[in-house]
PDB file of C-alpha atoms in Angstrom:
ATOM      1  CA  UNK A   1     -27.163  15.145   5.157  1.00 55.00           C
ATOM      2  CA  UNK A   2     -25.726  11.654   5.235  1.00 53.00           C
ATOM      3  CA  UNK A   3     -21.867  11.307   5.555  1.00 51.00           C
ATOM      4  CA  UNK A   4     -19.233   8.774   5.514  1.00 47.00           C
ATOM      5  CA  UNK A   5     -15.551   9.632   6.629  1.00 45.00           C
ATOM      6  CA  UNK A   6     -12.279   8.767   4.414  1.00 45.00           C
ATOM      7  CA  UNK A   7      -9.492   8.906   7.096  1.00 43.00           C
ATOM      8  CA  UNK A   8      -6.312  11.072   6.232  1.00 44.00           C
ATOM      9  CA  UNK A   9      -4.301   7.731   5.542  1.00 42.00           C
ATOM     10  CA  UNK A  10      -4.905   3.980   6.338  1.00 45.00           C
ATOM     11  CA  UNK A  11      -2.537   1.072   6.395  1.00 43.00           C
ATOM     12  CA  UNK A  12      -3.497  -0.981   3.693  1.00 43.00           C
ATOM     13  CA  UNK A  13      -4.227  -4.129   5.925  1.00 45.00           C
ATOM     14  CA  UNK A  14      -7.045  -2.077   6.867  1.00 47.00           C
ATOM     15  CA  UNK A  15      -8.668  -2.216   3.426  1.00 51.00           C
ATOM     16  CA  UNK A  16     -10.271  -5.661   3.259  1.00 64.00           C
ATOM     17  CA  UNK A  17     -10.519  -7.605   0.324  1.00 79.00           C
ATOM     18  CA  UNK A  18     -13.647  -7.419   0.239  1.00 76.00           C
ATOM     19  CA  UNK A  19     -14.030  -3.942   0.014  1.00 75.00           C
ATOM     20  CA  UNK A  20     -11.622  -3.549  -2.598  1.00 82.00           C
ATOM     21  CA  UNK A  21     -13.417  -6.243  -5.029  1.00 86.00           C
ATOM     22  CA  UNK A  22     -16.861  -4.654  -4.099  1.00 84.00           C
ATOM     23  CA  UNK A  23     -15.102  -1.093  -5.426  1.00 85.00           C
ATOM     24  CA  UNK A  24     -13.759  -3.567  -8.657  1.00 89.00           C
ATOM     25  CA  UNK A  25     -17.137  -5.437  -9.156  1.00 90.00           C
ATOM     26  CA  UNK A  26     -19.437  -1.899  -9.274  1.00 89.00           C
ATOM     27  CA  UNK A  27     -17.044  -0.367 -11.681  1.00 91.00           C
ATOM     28  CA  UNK A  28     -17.120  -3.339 -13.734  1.00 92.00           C
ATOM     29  CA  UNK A  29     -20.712  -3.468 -13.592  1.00 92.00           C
ATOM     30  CA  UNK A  30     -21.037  -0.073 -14.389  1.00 89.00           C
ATOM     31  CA  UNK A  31     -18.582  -0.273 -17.307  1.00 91.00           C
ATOM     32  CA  UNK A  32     -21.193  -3.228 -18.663  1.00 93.00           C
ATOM     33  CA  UNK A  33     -24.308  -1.305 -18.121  1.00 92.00           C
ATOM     34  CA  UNK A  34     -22.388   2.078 -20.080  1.00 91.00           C
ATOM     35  CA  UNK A  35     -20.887  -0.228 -22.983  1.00 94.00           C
ATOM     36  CA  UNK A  36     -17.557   0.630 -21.418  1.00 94.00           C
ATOM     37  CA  UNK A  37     -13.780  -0.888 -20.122  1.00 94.00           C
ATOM     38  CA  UNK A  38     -12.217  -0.636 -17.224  1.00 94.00           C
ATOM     39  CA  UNK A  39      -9.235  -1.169 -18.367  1.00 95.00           C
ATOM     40  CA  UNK A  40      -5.670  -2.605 -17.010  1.00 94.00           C
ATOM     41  CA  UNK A  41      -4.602   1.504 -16.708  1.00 94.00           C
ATOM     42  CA  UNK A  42      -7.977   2.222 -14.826  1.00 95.00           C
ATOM     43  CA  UNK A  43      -8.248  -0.806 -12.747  1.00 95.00           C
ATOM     44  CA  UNK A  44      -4.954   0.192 -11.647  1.00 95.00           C
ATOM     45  CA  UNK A  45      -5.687   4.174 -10.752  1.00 95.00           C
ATOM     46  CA  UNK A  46      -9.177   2.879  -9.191  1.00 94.00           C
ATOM     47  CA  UNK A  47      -7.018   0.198  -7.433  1.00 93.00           C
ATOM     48  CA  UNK A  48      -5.025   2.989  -6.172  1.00 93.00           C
ATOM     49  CA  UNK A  49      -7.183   5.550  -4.941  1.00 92.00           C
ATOM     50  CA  UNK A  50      -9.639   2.781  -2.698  1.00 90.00           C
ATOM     51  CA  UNK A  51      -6.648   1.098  -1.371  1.00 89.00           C
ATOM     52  CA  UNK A  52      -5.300   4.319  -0.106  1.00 88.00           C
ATOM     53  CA  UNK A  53      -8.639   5.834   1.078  1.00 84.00           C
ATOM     54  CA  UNK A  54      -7.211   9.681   1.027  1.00 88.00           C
ATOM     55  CA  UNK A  55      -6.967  12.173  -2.033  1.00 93.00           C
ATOM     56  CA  UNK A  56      -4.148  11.574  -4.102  1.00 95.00           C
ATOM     57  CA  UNK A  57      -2.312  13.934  -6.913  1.00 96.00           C
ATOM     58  CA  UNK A  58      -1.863  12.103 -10.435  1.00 95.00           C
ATOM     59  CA  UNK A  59       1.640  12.129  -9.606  1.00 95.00           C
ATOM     60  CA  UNK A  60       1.053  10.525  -6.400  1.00 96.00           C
ATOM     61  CA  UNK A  61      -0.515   7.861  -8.759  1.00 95.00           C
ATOM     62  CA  UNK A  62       2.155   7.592 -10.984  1.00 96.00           C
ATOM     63  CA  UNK A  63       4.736   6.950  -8.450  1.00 96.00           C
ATOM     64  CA  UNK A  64       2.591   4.155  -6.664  1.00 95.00           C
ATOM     65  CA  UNK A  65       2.129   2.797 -10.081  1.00 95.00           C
ATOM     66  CA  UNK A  66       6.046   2.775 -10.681  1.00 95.00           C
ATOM     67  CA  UNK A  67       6.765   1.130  -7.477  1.00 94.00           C
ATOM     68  CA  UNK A  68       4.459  -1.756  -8.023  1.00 90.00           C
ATOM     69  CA  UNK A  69       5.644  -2.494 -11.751  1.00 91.00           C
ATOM     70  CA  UNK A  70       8.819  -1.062 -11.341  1.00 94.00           C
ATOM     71  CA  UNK A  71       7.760   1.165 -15.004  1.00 93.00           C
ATOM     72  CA  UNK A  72       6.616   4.920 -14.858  1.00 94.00           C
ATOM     73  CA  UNK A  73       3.438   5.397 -17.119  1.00 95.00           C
ATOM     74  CA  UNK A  74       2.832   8.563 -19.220  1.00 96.00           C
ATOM     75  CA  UNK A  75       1.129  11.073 -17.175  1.00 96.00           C
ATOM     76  CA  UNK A  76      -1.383  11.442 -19.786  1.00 97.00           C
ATOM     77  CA  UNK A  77      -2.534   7.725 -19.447  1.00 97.00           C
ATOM     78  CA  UNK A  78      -2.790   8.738 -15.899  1.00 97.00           C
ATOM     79  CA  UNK A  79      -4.863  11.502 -16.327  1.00 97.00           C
ATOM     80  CA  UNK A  80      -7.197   9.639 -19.448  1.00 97.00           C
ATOM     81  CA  UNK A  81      -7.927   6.737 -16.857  1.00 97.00           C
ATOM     82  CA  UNK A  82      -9.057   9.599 -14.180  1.00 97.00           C
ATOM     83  CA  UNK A  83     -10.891  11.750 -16.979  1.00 95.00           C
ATOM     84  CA  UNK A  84     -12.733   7.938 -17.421  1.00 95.00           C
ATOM     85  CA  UNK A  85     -13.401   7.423 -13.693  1.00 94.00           C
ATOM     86  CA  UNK A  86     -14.563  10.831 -13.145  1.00 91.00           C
ATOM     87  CA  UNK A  87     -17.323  10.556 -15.670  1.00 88.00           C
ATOM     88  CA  UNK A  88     -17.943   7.373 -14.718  1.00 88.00           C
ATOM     89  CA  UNK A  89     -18.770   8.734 -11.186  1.00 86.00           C
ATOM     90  CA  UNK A  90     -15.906   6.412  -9.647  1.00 90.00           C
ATOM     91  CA  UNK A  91     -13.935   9.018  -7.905  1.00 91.00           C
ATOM     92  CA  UNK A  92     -14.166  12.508  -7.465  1.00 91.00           C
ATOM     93  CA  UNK A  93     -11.695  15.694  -8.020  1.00 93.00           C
ATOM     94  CA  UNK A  94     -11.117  17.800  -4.877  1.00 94.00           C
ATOM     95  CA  UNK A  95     -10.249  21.144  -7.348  1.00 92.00           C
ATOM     96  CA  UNK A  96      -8.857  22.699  -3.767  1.00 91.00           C
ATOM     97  CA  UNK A  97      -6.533  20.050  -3.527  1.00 92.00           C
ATOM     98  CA  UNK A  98      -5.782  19.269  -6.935  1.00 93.00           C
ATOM     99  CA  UNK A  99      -6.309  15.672  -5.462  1.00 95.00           C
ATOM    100  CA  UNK A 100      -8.465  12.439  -6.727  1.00 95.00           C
ATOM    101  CA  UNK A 101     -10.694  10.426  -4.144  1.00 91.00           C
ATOM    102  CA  UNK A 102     -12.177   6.862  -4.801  1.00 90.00           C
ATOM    103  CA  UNK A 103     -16.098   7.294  -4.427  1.00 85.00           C
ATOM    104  CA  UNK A 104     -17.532   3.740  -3.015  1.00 73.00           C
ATOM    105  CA  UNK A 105     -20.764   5.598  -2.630  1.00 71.00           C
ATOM    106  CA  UNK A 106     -23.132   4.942  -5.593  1.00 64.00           C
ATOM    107  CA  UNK A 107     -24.488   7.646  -5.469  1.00 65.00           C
ATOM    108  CA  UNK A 108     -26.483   9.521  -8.891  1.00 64.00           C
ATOM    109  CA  UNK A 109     -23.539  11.587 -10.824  1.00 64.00           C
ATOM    110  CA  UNK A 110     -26.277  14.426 -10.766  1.00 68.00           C
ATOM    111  CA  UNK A 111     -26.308  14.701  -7.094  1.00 77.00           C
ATOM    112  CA  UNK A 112     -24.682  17.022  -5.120  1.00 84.00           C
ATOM    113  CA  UNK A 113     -21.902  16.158  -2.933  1.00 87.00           C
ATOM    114  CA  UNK A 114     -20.117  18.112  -0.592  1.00 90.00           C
ATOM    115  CA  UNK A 115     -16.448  17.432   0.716  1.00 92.00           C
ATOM    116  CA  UNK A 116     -15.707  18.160   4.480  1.00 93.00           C
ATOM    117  CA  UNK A 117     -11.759  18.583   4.846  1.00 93.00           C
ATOM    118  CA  UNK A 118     -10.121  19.170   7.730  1.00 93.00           C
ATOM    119  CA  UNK A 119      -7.276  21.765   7.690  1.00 92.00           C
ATOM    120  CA  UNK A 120      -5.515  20.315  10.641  1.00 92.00           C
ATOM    121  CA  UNK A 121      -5.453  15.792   9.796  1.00 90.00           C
ATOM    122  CA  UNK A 122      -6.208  16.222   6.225  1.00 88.00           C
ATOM    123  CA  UNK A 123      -8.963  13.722   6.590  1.00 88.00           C
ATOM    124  CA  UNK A 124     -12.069  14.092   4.073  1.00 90.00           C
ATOM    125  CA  UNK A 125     -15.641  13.177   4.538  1.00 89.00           C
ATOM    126  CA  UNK A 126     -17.950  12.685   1.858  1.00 88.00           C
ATOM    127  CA  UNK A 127     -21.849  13.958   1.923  1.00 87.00           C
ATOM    128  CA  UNK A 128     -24.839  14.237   0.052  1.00 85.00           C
ATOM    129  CA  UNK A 129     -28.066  15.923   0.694  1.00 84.00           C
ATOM    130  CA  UNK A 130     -31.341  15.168  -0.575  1.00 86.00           C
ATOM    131  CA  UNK A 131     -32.866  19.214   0.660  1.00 90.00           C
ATOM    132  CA  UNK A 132     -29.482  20.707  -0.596  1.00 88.00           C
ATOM    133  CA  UNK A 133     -30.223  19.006  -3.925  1.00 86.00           C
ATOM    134  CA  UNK A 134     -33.565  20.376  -4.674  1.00 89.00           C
ATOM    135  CA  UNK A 135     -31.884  23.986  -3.829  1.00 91.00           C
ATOM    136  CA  UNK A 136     -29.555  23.571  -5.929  1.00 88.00           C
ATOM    137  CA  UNK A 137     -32.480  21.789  -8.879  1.00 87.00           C
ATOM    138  CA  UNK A 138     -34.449  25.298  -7.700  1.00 92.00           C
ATOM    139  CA  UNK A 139     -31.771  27.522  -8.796  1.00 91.00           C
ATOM    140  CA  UNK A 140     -31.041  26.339 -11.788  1.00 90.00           C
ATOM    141  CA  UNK A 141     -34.453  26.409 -12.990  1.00 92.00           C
ATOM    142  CA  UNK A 142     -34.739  29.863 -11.414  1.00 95.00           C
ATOM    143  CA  UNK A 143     -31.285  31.416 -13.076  1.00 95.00           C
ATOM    144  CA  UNK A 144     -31.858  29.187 -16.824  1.00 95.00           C
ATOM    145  CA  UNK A 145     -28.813  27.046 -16.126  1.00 92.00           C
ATOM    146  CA  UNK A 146     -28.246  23.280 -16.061  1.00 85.00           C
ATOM    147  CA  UNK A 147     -25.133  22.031 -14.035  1.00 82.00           C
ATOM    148  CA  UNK A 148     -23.274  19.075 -14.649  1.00 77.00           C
ATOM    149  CA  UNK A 149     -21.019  19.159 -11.718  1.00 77.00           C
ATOM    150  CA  UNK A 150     -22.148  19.896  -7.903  1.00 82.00           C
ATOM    151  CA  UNK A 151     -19.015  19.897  -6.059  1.00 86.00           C
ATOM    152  CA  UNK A 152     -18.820  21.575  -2.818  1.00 89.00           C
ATOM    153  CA  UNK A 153     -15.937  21.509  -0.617  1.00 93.00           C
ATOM    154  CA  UNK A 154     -16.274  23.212   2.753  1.00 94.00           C
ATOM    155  CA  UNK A 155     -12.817  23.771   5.475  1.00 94.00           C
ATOM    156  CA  UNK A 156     -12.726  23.598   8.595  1.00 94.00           C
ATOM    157  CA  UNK A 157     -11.814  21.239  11.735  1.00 94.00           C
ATOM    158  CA  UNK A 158     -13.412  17.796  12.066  1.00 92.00           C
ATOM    159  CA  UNK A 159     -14.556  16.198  15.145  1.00 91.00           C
ATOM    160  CA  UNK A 160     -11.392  14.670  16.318  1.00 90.00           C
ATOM    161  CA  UNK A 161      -9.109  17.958  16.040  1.00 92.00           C
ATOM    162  CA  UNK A 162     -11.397  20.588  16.668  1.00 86.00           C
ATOM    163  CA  UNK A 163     -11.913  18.414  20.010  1.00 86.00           C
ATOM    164  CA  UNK A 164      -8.038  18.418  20.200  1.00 82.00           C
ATOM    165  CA  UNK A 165      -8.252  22.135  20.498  1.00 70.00           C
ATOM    166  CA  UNK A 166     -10.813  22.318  22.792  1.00 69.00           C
ATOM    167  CA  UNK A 167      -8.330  19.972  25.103  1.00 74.00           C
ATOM    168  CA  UNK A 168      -5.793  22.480  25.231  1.00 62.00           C
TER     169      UNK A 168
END
């Protein structure tokens, strides 16, 4: 399994540039391969959620939205430009959190991906797995069933706070 850990909340000085134009340039190049736009409303949401590096609520969205243009957008435009990036594969839903998390992976939309949150820092890491995927391929030829969506999110303690509790 092959992870990569999102941290609770970073500064944004800790974002590079450079990261944040290589999350710009693969949407964009995705959006040209799929005949689609990233639009100024999606730009902005994807802008968002890779700047802040943590799950987000659409409302959390719409209020860092309002505070850079000083106007409140619609909640549905909001939630049309996440629908978008969703099924683009450009950031994911945590359904336990009711949350949104910019994917800089590039990974296949098919694959599985699992979502390690710790209860205690709120930080989120981000897997895939190449074994868990032909399980998963394997049951659904098994049972008849073809899934679209292979979300897994699992709870626990990461590294850093479950070694925390082990200190005390």
């Amino acid at each position: 399994m092959t992870a990569s850990r999102v941290p609770p909340s970073r500064p944004k000085k800790a974002l590079t540039v450079a990261a944040l134009r290589s999350a710009l340039a693969n949407a964009e190049d995705l959006c040209r391969r799929e005949g689609t736009k990233l639009t100024p409303g999606r730009r902005r949401v994807l802008e968002i959620l890779t700047e802040e590096g943590r799950p987000l609520g659409a409302y959390d969205m719409i209020e860092k939205i309002a505070a850079a243009t000083g106007k409140h957008p619609a909640p549905i435009s909001v939630y049309r430009a996440l629908d978008f990036l969703l099924e683009s594969g450009l950031v994911h839903r945590l359904a336990s959190r009711n949350a949104f998390l910019a994917c800089p992976h590039g990974h296949r939309h098919e694959e599985p991906v699992v979502f390690l949150i710790c209860e205690t820092c709120g930080s989120v890491s981000e897997a895939t797995s190449k074994p868990l995927h032909r399980e998963i391929a394997a049951l659904g030829i098994e049972s008849g069933f073809a899934p679209h969506n292979q979300i897994l999110e699992i709870t626990g303690l990461c590294r850093s706070c479950g070694n925390k509790g082990a200190q005390a």
